[in-house]
Amino acid sequence: MAEPTFWRTEVWHPLTVHFPIALLTFATIVKLLALFLKPASAAFWQKAGSFLLYAGTLAAWISLYTGDMADGVVSRKLCDPTVLKDHEIFAEYLTYTFTVAALLDVAQRYRLLTYKPRLTQVLVVVLLLVGTGFLTYAGHLGARVVYQQAGGVYVPSSDCAEFN
Amino acid sequence: MKRFKATLLAILFMIPLLYACSEGTDVVESGTYQGTVDEVEPEKTEIYVETQDNKRLELYFNENTSLTRNGETVAFDQLEKGQQVEVEVEKVGQRLEPIAVRIME
């Protein structure tokens, strides 16, 4: 018995999904803190938060794609695929929410939207906080799929023969 | 720049509509159900069926699933959105295994 290849279809999702988790969480923290800083330093942190948000949003769309790839393999083996379905739904919600926030931020940064800039900044942070809520719950559901149902996990034979 | 602005705003207003597209699925007891094909995903050999009592079943075909029309076996690509089907499913844990899918029309 040979050890299966590591580069299976379902492995691309865990390889990509941790980037949006980190980037979008830090984007939220940085943008939130920037609201309370003095204008001189706030500009730097607003810009840093924007780039974290853009990179994180792109990573979220990539993760949505790799998650869809994994779904076709993993759902067939789970004892409760409804957990995976909820994970997928909340992953979509968080991606849409952060995308709206990123588009608003782009519009403001490149002066396409000039109406009440302070209000727009606050609105972006509110969206980031809502998105982080979705992100946390989607992550929890993803963990339930992996750690409760071994979703996407290769389970070795009892005698570990394939590793000899 | 004006075109970019218009595109950006169009995307901004379209995104909320995407939230409505995310639908959950239901789990039913083992048995036979009639309904309508709501979605077909050929690359995953997967279908969604909306039953007569408004349950949305997500069915992943496996090597044992039979797909027939007028009693004859047909290929998966014969399935289309909107078709009336009868599905026989077995509930394993909270997973629905499709045993048979019969196209009614």
mmCIF file of C-alpha atoms in Angstrom, chain A residues 71-143:
data_model
loop_
_atom_site.group_PDB
_atom_site.id
_atom_site.type_symbol
_atom_site.label_atom_id
_atom_site.label_comp_id
_atom_site.label_asym_id
_atom_site.label_seq_id
_atom_site.Cartn_x
_atom_site.Cartn_y
_atom_site.Cartn_z
ATOM 1 C CA ASP A 71 -16.670 20.557 -1.520
ATOM 2 C CA GLY A 72 -17.138 18.032 -4.332
ATOM 3 C CA VAL A 73 -14.714 15.631 -2.643
ATOM 4 C CA VAL A 74 -15.385 16.235 1.041
ATOM 5 C CA SER A 75 -19.221 16.400 1.090
ATOM 6 C CA ARG A 76 -19.520 12.823 -0.132
ATOM 7 C CA LYS A 77 -17.724 11.479 2.952
ATOM 8 C CA LEU A 78 -19.087 13.601 5.788
ATOM 9 C CA CYS A 79 -21.612 12.269 8.296
ATOM 10 C CA ASP A 80 -23.219 15.719 8.504
ATOM 11 C CA PRO A 81 -22.657 17.745 5.310
ATOM 12 C CA THR A 82 -25.106 20.406 6.527
ATOM 13 C CA VAL A 83 -22.242 21.799 8.647
ATOM 14 C CA LEU A 84 -20.160 22.168 5.486
ATOM 15 C CA LYS A 85 -23.097 23.839 3.721
ATOM 16 C CA ASP A 86 -23.386 26.392 6.551
ATOM 17 C CA HIS A 87 -19.607 26.919 6.414
ATOM 18 C CA GLU A 88 -19.944 27.632 2.684
ATOM 19 C CA ILE A 89 -22.844 30.066 3.213
ATOM 20 C CA PHE A 90 -21.020 32.054 5.908
ATOM 21 C CA ALA A 91 -17.837 32.054 3.798
ATOM 22 C CA GLU A 92 -19.892 33.632 0.994
ATOM 23 C CA TYR A 93 -21.391 36.183 3.403
ATOM 24 C CA LEU A 94 -17.963 37.223 4.712
ATOM 25 C CA THR A 95 -16.519 37.479 1.206
ATOM 26 C CA TYR A 96 -19.380 39.686 0.008
ATOM 27 C CA THR A 97 -19.205 41.865 3.131
ATOM 28 C CA PHE A 98 -15.447 42.438 2.882
ATOM 29 C CA THR A 99 -15.828 43.058 -0.868
ATOM 30 C CA VAL A 100 -18.375 45.831 -0.227
ATOM 31 C CA ALA A 101 -16.013 47.305 2.388
ATOM 32 C CA ALA A 102 -13.055 47.102 -0.023
ATOM 33 C CA LEU A 103 -15.014 48.747 -2.855
ATOM 34 C CA LEU A 104 -16.162 51.572 -0.579
ATOM 35 C CA ASP A 105 -12.584 52.020 0.614
ATOM 36 C CA VAL A 106 -11.235 52.069 -2.970
ATOM 37 C CA ALA A 107 -13.917 54.572 -3.958
ATOM 38 C CA GLN A 108 -12.924 56.864 -1.111
ATOM 39 C CA ARG A 109 -9.164 56.426 -1.511
ATOM 40 C CA TYR A 110 -9.275 57.293 -5.224
ATOM 41 C CA ARG A 111 -11.787 60.132 -4.703
ATOM 42 C CA LEU A 112 -14.623 58.453 -6.561
ATOM 43 C CA LEU A 113 -16.703 58.920 -3.451
ATOM 44 C CA THR A 114 -16.265 62.295 -1.748
ATOM 45 C CA TYR A 115 -19.481 62.445 0.293
ATOM 46 C CA LYS A 116 -18.787 62.668 4.071
ATOM 47 C CA PRO A 117 -15.393 60.876 4.198
ATOM 48 C CA ARG A 118 -15.483 60.366 7.971
ATOM 49 C CA LEU A 119 -18.881 58.660 7.728
ATOM 50 C CA THR A 120 -17.559 56.392 4.955
ATOM 51 C CA GLN A 121 -14.567 55.436 7.132
ATOM 52 C CA VAL A 122 -16.900 54.520 9.986
ATOM 53 C CA LEU A 123 -19.175 52.585 7.614
ATOM 54 C CA VAL A 124 -16.164 50.624 6.318
ATOM 55 C CA VAL A 125 -15.185 49.717 9.898
ATOM 56 C CA VAL A 126 -18.754 48.632 10.694
ATOM 57 C CA LEU A 127 -18.692 46.375 7.613
ATOM 58 C CA LEU A 128 -15.302 44.999 8.680
ATOM 59 C CA LEU A 129 -16.649 44.181 12.145
ATOM 60 C CA VAL A 130 -19.690 42.427 10.653
ATOM 61 C CA GLY A 131 -17.405 40.594 8.209
ATOM 62 C CA THR A 132 -15.137 39.520 11.059
ATOM 63 C CA GLY A 133 -18.187 38.082 12.832
ATOM 64 C CA PHE A 134 -19.003 36.030 9.722
ATOM 65 C CA LEU A 135 -15.302 35.101 9.437
ATOM 66 C CA THR A 136 -15.197 33.817 13.019
ATOM 67 C CA TYR A 137 -18.343 31.719 12.609
ATOM 68 C CA ALA A 138 -17.255 30.370 9.200
ATOM 69 C CA GLY A 139 -13.905 29.416 10.768
ATOM 70 C CA HIS A 140 -15.681 27.665 13.644
ATOM 71 C CA LEU A 141 -17.812 25.666 11.189
ATOM 72 C CA GLY A 142 -14.726 24.822 9.103
ATOM 73 C CA ALA A 143 -13.019 23.539 12.245
#
